[in-house]
Short mmCIF file of N, CA and C and ligand atoms in Angstrom, two decimals:
data_model
loop_
_atom_site.label_atom_id
_atom_site.label_comp_id
_atom_site.label_asym_id
_atom_site.label_seq_id
_atom_site.Cartn_x
_atom_site.Cartn_y
_atom_site.Cartn_z
N MET A 23 43.24 10.16 -29.07
CA MET A 23 43.05 8.83 -28.50
C MET A 23 42.12 8.01 -29.40
N HIS A 24 42.50 6.80 -29.64
CA HIS A 24 41.66 5.96 -30.49
C HIS A 24 40.76 5.07 -29.63
N ILE A 25 39.47 5.15 -29.88
CA ILE A 25 38.53 4.24 -29.21
C ILE A 25 38.00 3.25 -30.24
N HIS A 26 38.09 2.01 -29.88
CA HIS A 26 37.63 0.96 -30.79
C HIS A 26 36.14 1.12 -31.07
N LYS A 27 35.74 0.76 -32.26
CA LYS A 27 34.34 0.91 -32.70
C LYS A 27 33.36 0.25 -31.72
N TYR A 28 33.68 -0.99 -31.33
CA TYR A 28 32.77 -1.72 -30.43
C TYR A 28 32.72 -1.07 -29.05
N GLU A 29 33.87 -0.52 -28.65
CA GLU A 29 33.91 0.18 -27.37
C GLU A 29 32.97 1.38 -27.39
N LYS A 30 32.94 2.07 -28.51
CA LYS A 30 32.04 3.21 -28.66
C LYS A 30 30.58 2.77 -28.56
N TRP A 31 30.28 1.64 -29.21
CA TRP A 31 28.92 1.13 -29.15
C TRP A 31 28.51 0.85 -27.71
N TRP A 32 29.43 0.20 -26.99
CA TRP A 32 29.10 -0.13 -25.60
C TRP A 32 28.95 1.11 -24.74
N LEU A 33 29.79 2.10 -24.97
CA LEU A 33 29.68 3.35 -24.20
C LEU A 33 28.33 4.01 -24.49
N THR A 34 27.95 4.02 -25.75
CA THR A 34 26.67 4.62 -26.14
C THR A 34 25.52 3.83 -25.52
N PHE A 35 25.62 2.50 -25.61
CA PHE A 35 24.58 1.64 -25.05
C PHE A 35 24.44 1.87 -23.54
N GLY A 36 25.59 1.90 -22.83
CA GLY A 36 25.59 2.11 -21.38
C GLY A 36 24.96 3.44 -21.00
N ALA A 37 25.36 4.50 -21.73
CA ALA A 37 24.83 5.83 -21.43
C ALA A 37 23.33 5.88 -21.71
N ALA A 38 22.90 5.24 -22.81
CA ALA A 38 21.48 5.24 -23.16
C ALA A 38 20.66 4.49 -22.11
N MET A 39 21.17 3.37 -21.59
CA MET A 39 20.49 2.61 -20.54
C MET A 39 20.34 3.44 -19.27
N LEU A 40 21.43 4.13 -18.92
CA LEU A 40 21.40 4.97 -17.71
C LEU A 40 20.29 6.02 -17.83
N ILE A 41 20.26 6.68 -18.98
CA ILE A 41 19.24 7.71 -19.20
C ILE A 41 17.84 7.08 -19.19
N ALA A 42 17.70 5.92 -19.85
CA ALA A 42 16.39 5.25 -19.90
C ALA A 42 15.89 4.93 -18.50
N PHE A 43 16.77 4.39 -17.64
CA PHE A 43 16.32 4.01 -16.30
C PHE A 43 16.03 5.23 -15.43
N LEU A 44 16.80 6.29 -15.60
CA LEU A 44 16.51 7.51 -14.85
C LEU A 44 15.15 8.07 -15.26
N VAL A 45 14.84 8.00 -16.54
CA VAL A 45 13.54 8.48 -17.02
C VAL A 45 12.42 7.63 -16.43
N ILE A 46 12.60 6.29 -16.41
CA ILE A 46 11.58 5.40 -15.86
C ILE A 46 11.35 5.70 -14.37
N VAL A 47 12.43 5.84 -13.61
CA VAL A 47 12.31 6.14 -12.18
C VAL A 47 11.64 7.50 -11.99
N GLY A 48 12.05 8.47 -12.81
CA GLY A 48 11.49 9.83 -12.70
C GLY A 48 10.00 9.85 -12.99
N VAL A 49 9.60 9.19 -14.06
CA VAL A 49 8.18 9.18 -14.45
C VAL A 49 7.35 8.47 -13.39
N SER A 50 7.83 7.32 -12.89
CA SER A 50 7.04 6.58 -11.90
C SER A 50 6.95 7.35 -10.59
N ALA A 51 7.98 8.12 -10.25
CA ALA A 51 7.95 8.88 -8.99
C ALA A 51 7.08 10.13 -9.12
N PHE A 52 7.29 10.92 -10.16
CA PHE A 52 6.61 12.22 -10.23
C PHE A 52 5.26 12.15 -10.92
N HIS A 53 5.12 11.22 -11.85
CA HIS A 53 3.84 11.10 -12.55
C HIS A 53 3.00 9.98 -11.94
N GLY A 54 3.61 8.84 -11.69
CA GLY A 54 2.88 7.69 -11.18
C GLY A 54 2.67 7.71 -9.67
N GLY A 55 3.36 8.61 -8.97
CA GLY A 55 3.17 8.72 -7.53
C GLY A 55 3.77 7.56 -6.75
N THR A 56 4.80 6.95 -7.27
CA THR A 56 5.47 5.86 -6.55
C THR A 56 6.55 6.44 -5.65
N HIS A 57 6.37 6.25 -4.35
CA HIS A 57 7.34 6.81 -3.41
C HIS A 57 7.71 5.78 -2.35
N PRO A 58 8.91 5.88 -1.83
CA PRO A 58 9.21 5.07 -0.65
C PRO A 58 8.38 5.60 0.51
N ASN A 59 8.09 4.74 1.45
CA ASN A 59 7.30 5.17 2.61
C ASN A 59 8.05 6.27 3.35
N ASN A 60 7.38 7.41 3.55
CA ASN A 60 8.07 8.49 4.26
C ASN A 60 7.30 8.84 5.53
N SER A 61 6.70 7.79 6.13
CA SER A 61 5.89 8.01 7.32
C SER A 61 6.74 8.54 8.48
N LYS A 62 6.21 9.61 9.10
CA LYS A 62 6.89 10.15 10.28
C LYS A 62 6.14 9.76 11.55
N TRP A 63 5.08 8.97 11.37
CA TRP A 63 4.27 8.53 12.50
C TRP A 63 4.85 7.19 12.98
N THR A 64 5.46 7.21 14.14
CA THR A 64 6.07 6.00 14.66
C THR A 64 5.22 5.42 15.79
N ILE A 65 5.44 4.15 16.07
CA ILE A 65 4.62 3.45 17.06
C ILE A 65 5.47 2.33 17.67
N ASN A 66 5.21 2.01 18.92
CA ASN A 66 5.87 0.86 19.54
C ASN A 66 5.17 -0.40 19.03
N TYR A 67 5.82 -1.14 18.17
CA TYR A 67 5.13 -2.25 17.49
C TYR A 67 4.76 -3.38 18.44
N GLU A 68 5.37 -3.41 19.62
CA GLU A 68 5.03 -4.46 20.58
C GLU A 68 3.75 -4.13 21.35
N LYS A 69 3.32 -2.86 21.27
CA LYS A 69 2.12 -2.45 22.03
C LYS A 69 1.03 -1.92 21.11
N VAL A 70 1.05 -2.35 19.85
CA VAL A 70 0.09 -1.85 18.87
C VAL A 70 -1.36 -1.99 19.36
N ASP A 71 -1.68 -3.14 20.00
CA ASP A 71 -3.06 -3.40 20.44
C ASP A 71 -3.55 -2.40 21.49
N GLU A 72 -2.63 -1.74 22.17
CA GLU A 72 -3.03 -0.83 23.25
C GLU A 72 -3.07 0.62 22.80
N ILE A 73 -2.53 0.89 21.61
CA ILE A 73 -2.38 2.28 21.18
C ILE A 73 -3.48 2.65 20.18
N ALA A 74 -4.18 3.77 20.45
CA ALA A 74 -5.21 4.26 19.53
C ALA A 74 -4.54 4.73 18.25
N PRO A 75 -5.17 4.54 17.09
CA PRO A 75 -6.49 3.93 16.88
C PRO A 75 -6.43 2.40 16.74
N PHE A 76 -5.25 1.82 16.94
CA PHE A 76 -5.10 0.39 16.63
C PHE A 76 -5.68 -0.52 17.71
N ASP A 77 -6.14 0.08 18.81
CA ASP A 77 -6.85 -0.71 19.81
C ASP A 77 -8.27 -1.03 19.32
N ASN A 78 -8.66 -0.42 18.20
CA ASN A 78 -9.99 -0.64 17.64
C ASN A 78 -9.92 -0.75 16.12
N PRO A 79 -9.36 -1.85 15.62
CA PRO A 79 -9.23 -1.98 14.16
C PRO A 79 -10.60 -2.16 13.52
N GLY A 80 -10.71 -1.77 12.27
CA GLY A 80 -11.97 -1.95 11.55
C GLY A 80 -12.25 -0.78 10.64
N VAL A 81 -13.47 -0.80 10.10
CA VAL A 81 -13.91 0.26 9.18
C VAL A 81 -14.78 1.22 9.96
N HIS A 82 -14.39 2.47 10.02
CA HIS A 82 -15.14 3.45 10.80
C HIS A 82 -15.61 4.59 9.92
N LYS A 83 -16.92 4.89 9.98
CA LYS A 83 -17.44 6.05 9.26
C LYS A 83 -17.11 7.27 10.10
N VAL A 84 -16.62 8.32 9.46
CA VAL A 84 -16.26 9.51 10.21
C VAL A 84 -17.01 10.72 9.67
N GLU A 85 -17.19 11.72 10.54
CA GLU A 85 -17.88 12.95 10.15
C GLU A 85 -16.93 14.12 10.30
N GLY A 86 -17.12 15.12 9.46
CA GLY A 86 -16.38 16.37 9.60
C GLY A 86 -14.91 16.27 9.24
N LYS A 87 -14.56 15.28 8.48
CA LYS A 87 -13.17 15.20 8.02
C LYS A 87 -13.16 15.26 6.49
N ASP A 88 -11.98 15.31 5.93
CA ASP A 88 -11.87 15.40 4.47
C ASP A 88 -12.14 14.06 3.80
N TRP A 89 -12.35 13.02 4.62
CA TRP A 89 -12.65 11.69 4.06
C TRP A 89 -13.86 11.13 4.78
N ASP A 90 -14.48 10.09 4.18
CA ASP A 90 -15.73 9.55 4.71
C ASP A 90 -15.52 8.36 5.64
N TYR A 91 -14.47 7.60 5.38
CA TYR A 91 -14.21 6.39 6.16
C TYR A 91 -12.77 6.32 6.58
N GLU A 92 -12.55 5.73 7.74
CA GLU A 92 -11.19 5.39 8.15
C GLU A 92 -11.10 3.89 8.31
N VAL A 93 -10.12 3.31 7.69
CA VAL A 93 -9.89 1.88 7.83
C VAL A 93 -8.64 1.72 8.68
N VAL A 94 -8.85 1.23 9.90
CA VAL A 94 -7.73 1.01 10.81
C VAL A 94 -7.35 -0.46 10.70
N LEU A 95 -6.14 -0.70 10.29
CA LEU A 95 -5.74 -2.05 9.91
C LEU A 95 -4.47 -2.47 10.63
N VAL A 96 -4.52 -3.67 11.21
CA VAL A 96 -3.34 -4.22 11.87
C VAL A 96 -2.95 -5.51 11.17
N ALA A 97 -1.72 -5.57 10.71
CA ALA A 97 -1.22 -6.79 10.09
C ALA A 97 -0.33 -7.52 11.07
N SER A 98 -0.39 -8.85 11.02
CA SER A 98 0.53 -9.65 11.81
C SER A 98 0.67 -10.99 11.10
N ALA A 99 1.72 -11.70 11.41
CA ALA A 99 1.94 -12.98 10.71
C ALA A 99 0.84 -13.95 11.12
N PHE A 100 -0.03 -14.42 10.25
CA PHE A 100 -0.11 -14.13 8.84
C PHE A 100 -1.54 -13.73 8.49
N SER A 101 -1.98 -12.60 9.02
CA SER A 101 -3.36 -12.19 8.74
C SER A 101 -3.50 -10.67 8.89
N TYR A 102 -4.66 -10.20 8.45
CA TYR A 102 -5.01 -8.80 8.61
C TYR A 102 -6.21 -8.69 9.53
N ASN A 103 -6.24 -7.67 10.32
CA ASN A 103 -7.40 -7.35 11.14
C ASN A 103 -7.81 -5.93 10.75
N PRO A 104 -8.99 -5.70 10.16
CA PRO A 104 -10.07 -6.65 9.90
C PRO A 104 -9.76 -7.55 8.70
N MET A 105 -10.46 -8.70 8.68
CA MET A 105 -10.30 -9.68 7.61
C MET A 105 -10.96 -9.20 6.33
N GLU A 106 -12.04 -8.40 6.51
CA GLU A 106 -12.79 -7.96 5.35
C GLU A 106 -13.15 -6.49 5.52
N ILE A 107 -13.01 -5.73 4.45
CA ILE A 107 -13.30 -4.31 4.48
C ILE A 107 -14.43 -4.04 3.49
N GLU A 108 -15.51 -3.40 3.97
CA GLU A 108 -16.60 -3.08 3.06
C GLU A 108 -16.84 -1.58 3.05
N ILE A 109 -16.82 -0.99 1.87
CA ILE A 109 -16.93 0.46 1.70
C ILE A 109 -17.90 0.76 0.56
N PRO A 110 -18.81 1.73 0.75
CA PRO A 110 -19.69 2.13 -0.35
C PRO A 110 -18.89 2.82 -1.46
N VAL A 111 -19.26 2.54 -2.69
CA VAL A 111 -18.54 3.09 -3.83
C VAL A 111 -18.58 4.63 -3.80
N GLY A 112 -17.51 5.24 -4.23
CA GLY A 112 -17.44 6.70 -4.27
C GLY A 112 -16.93 7.32 -2.99
N SER A 113 -16.72 6.53 -1.95
CA SER A 113 -16.26 7.06 -0.67
C SER A 113 -14.78 7.39 -0.72
N LYS A 114 -14.45 8.43 0.03
CA LYS A 114 -13.04 8.76 0.22
C LYS A 114 -12.59 8.06 1.49
N VAL A 115 -11.52 7.33 1.40
CA VAL A 115 -11.09 6.47 2.50
C VAL A 115 -9.67 6.81 2.93
N ARG A 116 -9.48 6.83 4.23
CA ARG A 116 -8.12 6.96 4.76
C ARG A 116 -7.74 5.63 5.39
N PHE A 117 -6.74 5.00 4.82
CA PHE A 117 -6.22 3.76 5.38
C PHE A 117 -5.13 4.14 6.39
N ILE A 118 -5.22 3.55 7.58
CA ILE A 118 -4.20 3.75 8.60
C ILE A 118 -3.77 2.35 9.02
N ALA A 119 -2.52 2.03 8.77
CA ALA A 119 -2.14 0.63 8.96
C ALA A 119 -0.75 0.49 9.56
N THR A 120 -0.59 -0.60 10.30
CA THR A 120 0.73 -0.92 10.83
C THR A 120 0.85 -2.43 11.04
N THR A 121 2.00 -2.87 11.47
CA THR A 121 2.24 -4.29 11.68
C THR A 121 2.69 -4.52 13.12
N LYS A 122 2.36 -5.72 13.63
CA LYS A 122 2.74 -6.06 15.00
C LYS A 122 4.05 -6.82 15.07
N ASP A 123 4.55 -7.28 13.90
CA ASP A 123 5.78 -8.08 13.96
C ASP A 123 6.76 -7.71 12.84
N VAL A 124 6.67 -8.40 11.72
CA VAL A 124 7.66 -8.17 10.66
C VAL A 124 7.06 -7.28 9.56
N ILE A 125 7.83 -7.04 8.53
CA ILE A 125 7.34 -6.25 7.40
C ILE A 125 6.30 -7.05 6.62
N HIS A 126 5.15 -6.42 6.37
CA HIS A 126 4.14 -7.01 5.51
C HIS A 126 3.81 -6.01 4.41
N GLY A 127 3.12 -6.51 3.40
CA GLY A 127 2.64 -5.64 2.34
C GLY A 127 1.14 -5.49 2.44
N PHE A 128 0.60 -4.50 1.76
CA PHE A 128 -0.85 -4.31 1.67
C PHE A 128 -1.14 -3.84 0.26
N GLU A 129 -1.47 -4.80 -0.58
CA GLU A 129 -1.74 -4.46 -1.97
C GLU A 129 -3.16 -4.85 -2.31
N VAL A 130 -3.96 -3.86 -2.73
CA VAL A 130 -5.31 -4.16 -3.19
C VAL A 130 -5.19 -4.41 -4.69
N ALA A 131 -5.25 -5.68 -5.05
CA ALA A 131 -4.98 -6.07 -6.44
C ALA A 131 -5.91 -5.36 -7.40
N GLY A 132 -5.36 -4.83 -8.46
CA GLY A 132 -6.17 -4.16 -9.48
C GLY A 132 -6.40 -2.69 -9.22
N THR A 133 -5.84 -2.16 -8.13
CA THR A 133 -5.97 -0.73 -7.83
C THR A 133 -4.56 -0.17 -7.60
N ASN A 134 -4.49 1.13 -7.33
CA ASN A 134 -3.17 1.70 -7.02
C ASN A 134 -2.95 1.80 -5.52
N ILE A 135 -3.77 1.06 -4.74
CA ILE A 135 -3.57 1.03 -3.29
C ILE A 135 -2.54 -0.05 -3.00
N ASN A 136 -1.38 0.36 -2.59
CA ASN A 136 -0.29 -0.59 -2.40
C ASN A 136 0.74 0.05 -1.49
N PHE A 137 0.84 -0.44 -0.27
CA PHE A 137 1.88 0.11 0.58
C PHE A 137 2.50 -0.94 1.48
N MET A 138 3.64 -0.55 2.04
CA MET A 138 4.41 -1.46 2.87
C MET A 138 4.07 -1.16 4.33
N LEU A 139 4.01 -2.22 5.14
CA LEU A 139 3.77 -2.04 6.57
C LEU A 139 5.05 -2.43 7.29
N GLU A 140 5.65 -1.45 7.95
CA GLU A 140 6.94 -1.69 8.59
C GLU A 140 6.78 -1.61 10.10
N PRO A 141 7.41 -2.55 10.83
CA PRO A 141 7.30 -2.50 12.29
C PRO A 141 7.82 -1.17 12.81
N GLY A 142 7.03 -0.54 13.67
CA GLY A 142 7.46 0.73 14.25
C GLY A 142 6.95 1.96 13.51
N TYR A 143 6.32 1.73 12.34
CA TYR A 143 5.82 2.86 11.56
C TYR A 143 4.36 2.66 11.20
N VAL A 144 3.66 3.78 11.07
CA VAL A 144 2.28 3.74 10.63
C VAL A 144 2.22 4.23 9.18
N SER A 145 1.61 3.44 8.33
CA SER A 145 1.45 3.82 6.93
C SER A 145 0.06 4.39 6.72
N GLU A 146 -0.03 5.44 5.93
CA GLU A 146 -1.32 6.06 5.67
C GLU A 146 -1.51 6.24 4.18
N LYS A 147 -2.76 6.15 3.76
CA LYS A 147 -3.06 6.44 2.36
C LYS A 147 -4.49 6.90 2.28
N ILE A 148 -4.70 8.02 1.60
CA ILE A 148 -6.05 8.53 1.38
C ILE A 148 -6.38 8.35 -0.08
N THR A 149 -7.51 7.70 -0.34
CA THR A 149 -7.86 7.43 -1.73
C THR A 149 -9.37 7.32 -1.85
N THR A 150 -9.86 7.39 -3.07
CA THR A 150 -11.29 7.24 -3.30
C THR A 150 -11.53 5.91 -3.99
N VAL A 151 -12.48 5.14 -3.47
CA VAL A 151 -12.81 3.87 -4.12
C VAL A 151 -13.95 4.15 -5.09
N ASP A 152 -13.67 4.05 -6.38
CA ASP A 152 -14.66 4.50 -7.36
C ASP A 152 -15.18 3.41 -8.29
N LYS A 153 -14.87 2.15 -7.97
CA LYS A 153 -15.37 1.06 -8.82
C LYS A 153 -15.89 -0.07 -7.96
N VAL A 154 -17.17 -0.41 -8.17
CA VAL A 154 -17.78 -1.50 -7.43
C VAL A 154 -17.05 -2.81 -7.74
N GLY A 155 -16.86 -3.61 -6.72
CA GLY A 155 -16.22 -4.90 -6.97
C GLY A 155 -15.66 -5.49 -5.70
N GLU A 156 -15.18 -6.72 -5.83
CA GLU A 156 -14.57 -7.39 -4.71
C GLU A 156 -13.09 -7.54 -5.03
N TYR A 157 -12.27 -6.91 -4.24
CA TYR A 157 -10.84 -6.89 -4.53
C TYR A 157 -10.08 -7.75 -3.52
N VAL A 158 -9.13 -8.47 -4.02
CA VAL A 158 -8.31 -9.28 -3.14
C VAL A 158 -7.17 -8.42 -2.62
N ILE A 159 -6.97 -8.48 -1.31
CA ILE A 159 -5.85 -7.77 -0.70
C ILE A 159 -4.77 -8.80 -0.41
N VAL A 160 -3.59 -8.58 -0.91
CA VAL A 160 -2.52 -9.55 -0.70
C VAL A 160 -1.32 -8.91 -0.01
N CYS A 161 -0.61 -9.78 0.71
CA CYS A 161 0.65 -9.35 1.30
C CYS A 161 1.72 -9.57 0.23
N ASN A 162 2.39 -8.49 -0.14
CA ASN A 162 3.39 -8.63 -1.21
C ASN A 162 4.83 -8.46 -0.71
N GLU A 163 5.00 -8.66 0.60
CA GLU A 163 6.36 -8.68 1.15
C GLU A 163 6.53 -10.04 1.80
N TYR A 164 7.57 -10.75 1.43
CA TYR A 164 7.74 -12.08 2.01
C TYR A 164 7.92 -11.97 3.53
N CYS A 165 7.04 -12.62 4.29
CA CYS A 165 7.03 -12.40 5.73
C CYS A 165 7.18 -13.70 6.52
N GLY A 166 7.32 -14.85 5.85
CA GLY A 166 7.50 -16.09 6.57
C GLY A 166 6.72 -17.22 5.92
N THR A 167 6.59 -18.32 6.64
CA THR A 167 6.01 -19.53 6.05
C THR A 167 4.56 -19.32 5.62
N GLY A 168 3.83 -18.46 6.31
CA GLY A 168 2.41 -18.27 5.97
C GLY A 168 2.17 -17.16 4.99
N HIS A 169 3.21 -16.61 4.43
CA HIS A 169 3.10 -15.45 3.53
C HIS A 169 2.04 -15.63 2.45
N ALA A 170 2.07 -16.79 1.79
CA ALA A 170 1.16 -17.02 0.66
C ALA A 170 -0.29 -17.10 1.12
N MET A 171 -0.53 -17.36 2.42
CA MET A 171 -1.89 -17.48 2.94
C MET A 171 -2.41 -16.16 3.47
N MET A 172 -1.60 -15.12 3.37
CA MET A 172 -1.97 -13.86 4.00
C MET A 172 -2.73 -12.98 3.01
N TYR A 173 -4.04 -12.91 3.20
CA TYR A 173 -4.84 -12.09 2.30
C TYR A 173 -6.09 -11.62 3.02
N SER A 174 -6.78 -10.73 2.38
CA SER A 174 -8.00 -10.19 2.93
C SER A 174 -8.84 -9.68 1.75
N THR A 175 -9.98 -9.09 2.00
CA THR A 175 -10.86 -8.67 0.90
C THR A 175 -11.35 -7.25 1.10
N LEU A 176 -11.35 -6.50 0.02
CA LEU A 176 -11.98 -5.18 0.02
C LEU A 176 -13.21 -5.27 -0.86
N LYS A 177 -14.38 -5.02 -0.23
CA LYS A 177 -15.62 -5.02 -1.01
C LYS A 177 -16.06 -3.58 -1.20
N VAL A 178 -16.12 -3.17 -2.45
CA VAL A 178 -16.64 -1.84 -2.76
C VAL A 178 -18.06 -2.07 -3.26
N VAL A 179 -19.03 -1.59 -2.47
CA VAL A 179 -20.43 -1.93 -2.74
C VAL A 179 -21.22 -0.71 -3.18
N ASP A 180 -22.35 -0.96 -3.83
CA ASP A 180 -23.26 0.10 -4.21
C ASP A 180 -23.75 0.80 -2.96
N ALA A 181 -23.74 2.11 -2.97
CA ALA A 181 -24.14 2.86 -1.79
C ALA A 181 -25.56 2.50 -1.38
N ASP A 182 -26.46 2.27 -2.37
CA ASP A 182 -27.86 1.95 -2.08
C ASP A 182 -27.99 0.61 -1.38
N ASP A 183 -27.30 -0.41 -1.92
CA ASP A 183 -27.36 -1.74 -1.32
C ASP A 183 -26.99 -1.67 0.15
N ASN A 184 -26.01 -0.85 0.41
CA ASN A 184 -25.49 -0.77 1.77
C ASN A 184 -26.51 -0.22 2.75
N SER A 185 -27.22 0.88 2.34
CA SER A 185 -28.16 1.51 3.28
C SER A 185 -29.44 0.68 3.39
N ASN A 186 -29.78 -0.11 2.36
CA ASN A 186 -31.01 -0.89 2.42
C ASN A 186 -30.86 -2.17 3.22
N SER A 187 -29.66 -2.54 3.52
CA SER A 187 -29.43 -3.83 4.14
C SER A 187 -29.77 -3.82 5.62
N HIS A 188 -30.10 -2.64 6.19
CA HIS A 188 -30.43 -2.62 7.61
C HIS A 188 -31.92 -2.39 7.79
CU1 CUA B 226 2.65 -10.85 5.35
CU2 CUA B 226 3.83 -11.68 3.43
#
């Protein structure tokens, strides 16, 4: 069978692209830790305010767990509760988050904290905040007219400053 020269080039190009994209997806999944949300924790999104721990959103210091802080976060069009999160640097934090209405995003700009909030599901992420700074939290899923106004702040503060402030 005769295959035209240009046809061969295109076949080679197509096969090379396929391999390149599979490698990119593979590296980002297994090395970069990029995964679709696989939360098995479900919730009635219409009753989020009544269901623990979401009946008490905020930053909570915890004892006797593998992490130091729990951030219970409720998103709704078009804001986050709490509006501001303050954590001492070096703390291990468990984010527990959900939404009361549509899909929202939770991206802490400049970090690898980035997850989707889906109605009916609870998203979790355990991470260590290891750099002092003020980080902007943005919604990165288009959620309606107020989408661009939906943001919050993560303040990672010096542990000393925090204890001296009281
Ligand atoms: Cu919430 Cu976009």
